[in-house]
Amino acid sequence: MIKIIYGPKGTGKTKQIIQAANANIATAKGLSVFITDTDRYMHDVVRDVRFINVTHYNVAGEEALCGFIKGVIAGNYDIDNVYVDGIARIAGKNLSELAGTFYMLEKVSNESNLVITITCSCAKEDLPEFVAKYC
């Protein structure tokens, strides 16, 4: 399952995704992973959530991001939740250009039975159709 947290820049999406990751720890059966491109929020995410800054691993671009997420999931079968803060920013593309990424994430989430929560800097009415279907 894919969940979307959306809204224009500065509307608190990162705060929402951090709160979701932290709150989920109490009920999660498996592990949670928080993926972003900055260390700025490292201390806001509870220790039980694996915090990963993709810039430490030279992840740049849509294909690298997809491969990285697949690798993280493949590396530990106990992952139940993946949180991706700023997917377009990490991929270095506009949200409208990430249809392939969302297709891959949906496929991986269904096959691995996990929830992937993603923040998108976009108003609801401007979300591409391939993203809006998850709202």
PDB file of C-alpha atoms in Angstrom:
ATOM      1  CA  MET A   1       0.000   0.000   0.000  1.00  0.00           C
ATOM      2  CA  ILE A   2       1.181   3.505  -0.767  1.00  0.00           C
ATOM      3  CA  LYS A   3       0.139   6.524   1.281  1.00  0.00           C
ATOM      4  CA  ILE A   4       0.676  10.106   0.171  1.00  0.00           C
ATOM      5  CA  ILE A   5       1.207  13.184   2.310  1.00  0.00           C
ATOM      6  CA  TYR A   6       0.810  16.165   0.011  1.00  0.00           C
ATOM      7  CA  GLY A   7       0.701  19.931   0.130  1.00  0.00           C
ATOM      8  CA  PRO A   8       2.590  22.976  -1.107  1.00  0.00           C
ATOM      9  CA  LYS A   9       6.070  23.671   0.222  1.00  0.00           C
ATOM     10  CA  GLY A  10       6.045  24.822   3.838  1.00  0.00           C
ATOM     11  CA  THR A  11       2.773  23.161   4.865  1.00  0.00           C
ATOM     12  CA  GLY A  12       4.298  20.701   7.356  1.00  0.00           C
ATOM     13  CA  LYS A  13       4.568  17.511   5.301  1.00  0.00           C
ATOM     14  CA  THR A  14       7.884  16.529   6.857  1.00  0.00           C
ATOM     15  CA  LYS A  15       6.486  17.037  10.339  1.00  0.00           C
ATOM     16  CA  GLN A  16       3.489  14.830   9.432  1.00  0.00           C
ATOM     17  CA  ILE A  17       5.611  12.005   8.030  1.00  0.00           C
ATOM     18  CA  ILE A  18       7.918  12.092  11.069  1.00  0.00           C
ATOM     19  CA  GLN A  19       4.913  11.960  13.397  1.00  0.00           C
ATOM     20  CA  ALA A  20       3.494   9.042  11.404  1.00  0.00           C
ATOM     21  CA  ALA A  21       6.792   7.131  11.578  1.00  0.00           C
ATOM     22  CA  ASN A  22       7.202   7.770  15.294  1.00  0.00           C
ATOM     23  CA  ALA A  23       3.587   6.907  16.143  1.00  0.00           C
ATOM     24  CA  ASN A  24       3.682   3.702  14.115  1.00  0.00           C
ATOM     25  CA  ILE A  25       6.454   2.206  16.248  1.00  0.00           C
ATOM     26  CA  ALA A  26       3.985   1.424  19.039  1.00  0.00           C
ATOM     27  CA  THR A  27       1.917  -0.901  16.831  1.00  0.00           C
ATOM     28  CA  ALA A  28       4.370  -2.033  14.125  1.00  0.00           C
ATOM     29  CA  LYS A  29       5.170  -5.718  13.990  1.00  0.00           C
ATOM     30  CA  GLY A  30       8.276  -5.183  11.884  1.00  0.00           C
ATOM     31  CA  LEU A  31      10.874  -2.521  11.212  1.00  0.00           C
ATOM     32  CA  SER A  32      10.389   0.992   9.858  1.00  0.00           C
ATOM     33  CA  VAL A  33      12.763   2.919   7.605  1.00  0.00           C
ATOM     34  CA  PHE A  34      12.787   6.701   7.081  1.00  0.00           C
ATOM     35  CA  ILE A  35      14.492   7.825   3.847  1.00  0.00           C
ATOM     36  CA  THR A  36      15.361  11.453   3.141  1.00  0.00           C
ATOM     37  CA  ASP A  37      18.142  13.596   1.695  1.00  0.00           C
ATOM     38  CA  THR A  38      19.161  15.569   4.786  1.00  0.00           C
ATOM     39  CA  ASP A  39      20.335  14.982   8.351  1.00  0.00           C
ATOM     40  CA  ARG A  40      18.222  17.901   9.547  1.00  0.00           C
ATOM     41  CA  TYR A  41      15.477  15.722  11.055  1.00  0.00           C
ATOM     42  CA  MET A  42      17.645  12.850  12.279  1.00  0.00           C
ATOM     43  CA  HIS A  43      16.990  13.613  15.944  1.00  0.00           C
ATOM     44  CA  ASP A  44      13.236  14.070  15.400  1.00  0.00           C
ATOM     45  CA  VAL A  45      12.799  10.458  14.283  1.00  0.00           C
ATOM     46  CA  VAL A  46      12.777   7.979  17.182  1.00  0.00           C
ATOM     47  CA  ARG A  47      15.697   5.573  17.477  1.00  0.00           C
ATOM     48  CA  ASP A  48      13.555   2.569  16.632  1.00  0.00           C
ATOM     49  CA  VAL A  49      13.053   3.914  13.094  1.00  0.00           C
ATOM     50  CA  ARG A  50      16.060   3.388  10.826  1.00  0.00           C
ATOM     51  CA  PHE A  51      16.970   6.878   9.531  1.00  0.00           C
ATOM     52  CA  ILE A  52      18.741   6.942   6.155  1.00  0.00           C
ATOM     53  CA  ASN A  53      20.110  10.020   4.416  1.00  0.00           C
ATOM     54  CA  VAL A  54      20.509   8.954   0.778  1.00  0.00           C
ATOM     55  CA  THR A  55      23.178  11.589   0.123  1.00  0.00           C
ATOM     56  CA  HIS A  56      25.539   9.542   2.327  1.00  0.00           C
ATOM     57  CA  TYR A  57      25.223   6.769  -0.263  1.00  0.00           C
ATOM     58  CA  ASN A  58      25.502   8.982  -3.377  1.00  0.00           C
ATOM     59  CA  VAL A  59      21.921   8.240  -4.409  1.00  0.00           C
ATOM     60  CA  ALA A  60      21.025  10.661  -7.160  1.00  0.00           C
ATOM     61  CA  GLY A  61      18.297  10.241  -9.726  1.00  0.00           C
ATOM     62  CA  GLU A  62      15.141   8.228 -10.153  1.00  0.00           C
ATOM     63  CA  GLU A  63      16.785   4.902 -11.027  1.00  0.00           C
ATOM     64  CA  ALA A  64      19.271   5.144  -8.165  1.00  0.00           C
ATOM     65  CA  LEU A  65      16.464   5.927  -5.719  1.00  0.00           C
ATOM     66  CA  CYS A  66      14.406   2.960  -6.937  1.00  0.00           C
ATOM     67  CA  GLY A  67      17.391   0.635  -6.654  1.00  0.00           C
ATOM     68  CA  PHE A  68      18.275   1.957  -3.224  1.00  0.00           C
ATOM     69  CA  ILE A  69      14.749   1.423  -1.874  1.00  0.00           C
ATOM     70  CA  LYS A  70      14.656  -2.092  -3.327  1.00  0.00           C
ATOM     71  CA  GLY A  71      18.033  -2.830  -1.753  1.00  0.00           C
ATOM     72  CA  VAL A  72      16.927  -1.597   1.667  1.00  0.00           C
ATOM     73  CA  ILE A  73      13.828  -3.771   1.489  1.00  0.00           C
ATOM     74  CA  ALA A  74      15.738  -6.787   0.183  1.00  0.00           C
ATOM     75  CA  GLY A  75      18.335  -6.410   2.914  1.00  0.00           C
ATOM     76  CA  ASN A  76      15.823  -7.005   5.684  1.00  0.00           C
ATOM     77  CA  TYR A  77      12.641  -9.053   5.304  1.00  0.00           C
ATOM     78  CA  ASP A  78      11.222  -7.613   8.557  1.00  0.00           C
ATOM     79  CA  ILE A  79      10.522  -4.141   7.115  1.00  0.00           C
ATOM     80  CA  ASP A  80       6.833  -3.225   7.351  1.00  0.00           C
ATOM     81  CA  ASN A  81       6.957   0.528   6.741  1.00  0.00           C
ATOM     82  CA  VAL A  82       9.045   2.759   4.505  1.00  0.00           C
ATOM     83  CA  TYR A  83       8.780   6.544   4.747  1.00  0.00           C
ATOM     84  CA  VAL A  84      10.189   8.650   1.896  1.00  0.00           C
ATOM     85  CA  ASP A  85      10.392  12.377   2.564  1.00  0.00           C
ATOM     86  CA  GLY A  86      10.658  14.467  -0.605  1.00  0.00           C
ATOM     87  CA  ILE A  87      10.647  11.848  -3.346  1.00  0.00           C
ATOM     88  CA  ALA A  88      10.835  14.372  -6.208  1.00  0.00           C
ATOM     89  CA  ARG A  89      13.684  16.247  -4.536  1.00  0.00           C
ATOM     90  CA  ILE A  90      15.656  13.030  -4.007  1.00  0.00           C
ATOM     91  CA  ALA A  91      14.994  11.833  -7.556  1.00  0.00           C
ATOM     92  CA  GLY A  92      15.923  15.225  -8.983  1.00  0.00           C
ATOM     93  CA  LYS A  93      12.811  15.361 -11.148  1.00  0.00           C
ATOM     94  CA  ASN A  94       9.389  16.949 -11.143  1.00  0.00           C
ATOM     95  CA  LEU A  95       6.681  14.870  -9.507  1.00  0.00           C
ATOM     96  CA  SER A  96       4.917  14.563 -12.874  1.00  0.00           C
ATOM     97  CA  GLU A  97       7.953  12.674 -14.229  1.00  0.00           C
ATOM     98  CA  LEU A  98       7.978   9.948 -11.568  1.00  0.00           C
ATOM     99  CA  ALA A  99       5.306   7.573 -12.906  1.00  0.00           C
ATOM    100  CA  GLY A 100       7.862   4.759 -13.227  1.00  0.00           C
ATOM    101  CA  THR A 101       9.009   5.226  -9.651  1.00  0.00           C
ATOM    102  CA  PHE A 102       5.465   5.074  -8.298  1.00  0.00           C
ATOM    103  CA  TYR A 103       4.745   1.987 -10.421  1.00  0.00           C
ATOM    104  CA  MET A 104       7.829   0.291  -8.961  1.00  0.00           C
ATOM    105  CA  LEU A 105       6.984   1.316  -5.401  1.00  0.00           C
ATOM    106  CA  GLU A 106       3.446  -0.007  -5.742  1.00  0.00           C
ATOM    107  CA  LYS A 107       4.720  -3.302  -7.087  1.00  0.00           C
ATOM    108  CA  VAL A 108       7.322  -3.651  -4.317  1.00  0.00           C
ATOM    109  CA  SER A 109       4.842  -2.705  -1.594  1.00  0.00           C
ATOM    110  CA  ASN A 110       2.311  -5.266  -2.830  1.00  0.00           C
ATOM    111  CA  GLU A 111       4.867  -8.050  -3.223  1.00  0.00           C
ATOM    112  CA  SER A 112       6.524  -7.365   0.135  1.00  0.00           C
ATOM    113  CA  ASN A 113       3.301  -6.561   1.998  1.00  0.00           C
ATOM    114  CA  LEU A 114       4.563  -3.249   3.316  1.00  0.00           C
ATOM    115  CA  VAL A 115       3.315   0.328   3.553  1.00  0.00           C
ATOM    116  CA  ILE A 116       5.243   3.069   1.788  1.00  0.00           C
ATOM    117  CA  THR A 117       4.421   6.633   2.863  1.00  0.00           C
ATOM    118  CA  ILE A 118       5.658   9.428   0.597  1.00  0.00           C
ATOM    119  CA  THR A 119       5.623  13.211   0.829  1.00  0.00           C
ATOM    120  CA  CYS A 120       4.870  15.182  -2.328  1.00  0.00           C
ATOM    121  CA  SER A 121       5.209  18.961  -2.569  1.00  0.00           C
ATOM    122  CA  CYS A 122       2.094  19.624  -4.575  1.00  0.00           C
ATOM    123  CA  ALA A 123      -1.448  20.834  -4.007  1.00  0.00           C
ATOM    124  CA  LYS A 124      -4.058  18.072  -4.206  1.00  0.00           C
ATOM    125  CA  GLU A 125      -5.590  19.406  -7.404  1.00  0.00           C
ATOM    126  CA  ASP A 126      -2.141  19.447  -9.072  1.00  0.00           C
ATOM    127  CA  LEU A 127      -1.161  15.886  -8.171  1.00  0.00           C
ATOM    128  CA  PRO A 128      -0.535  13.699 -11.229  1.00  0.00           C
ATOM    129  CA  GLU A 129      -3.168  10.993 -11.702  1.00  0.00           C
ATOM    130  CA  PHE A 130      -0.683   8.210 -10.886  1.00  0.00           C
ATOM    131  CA  VAL A 131      -0.135   9.850  -7.456  1.00  0.00           C
ATOM    132  CA  ALA A 132      -3.677  11.074  -6.775  1.00  0.00           C
ATOM    133  CA  LYS A 133      -5.016   7.514  -6.854  1.00  0.00           C
ATOM    134  CA  TYR A 134      -3.258   6.872  -3.527  1.00  0.00           C
ATOM    135  CA  CYS A 135      -4.901   9.804  -1.716  1.00  0.00           C
TER     136      CYS A 135
END
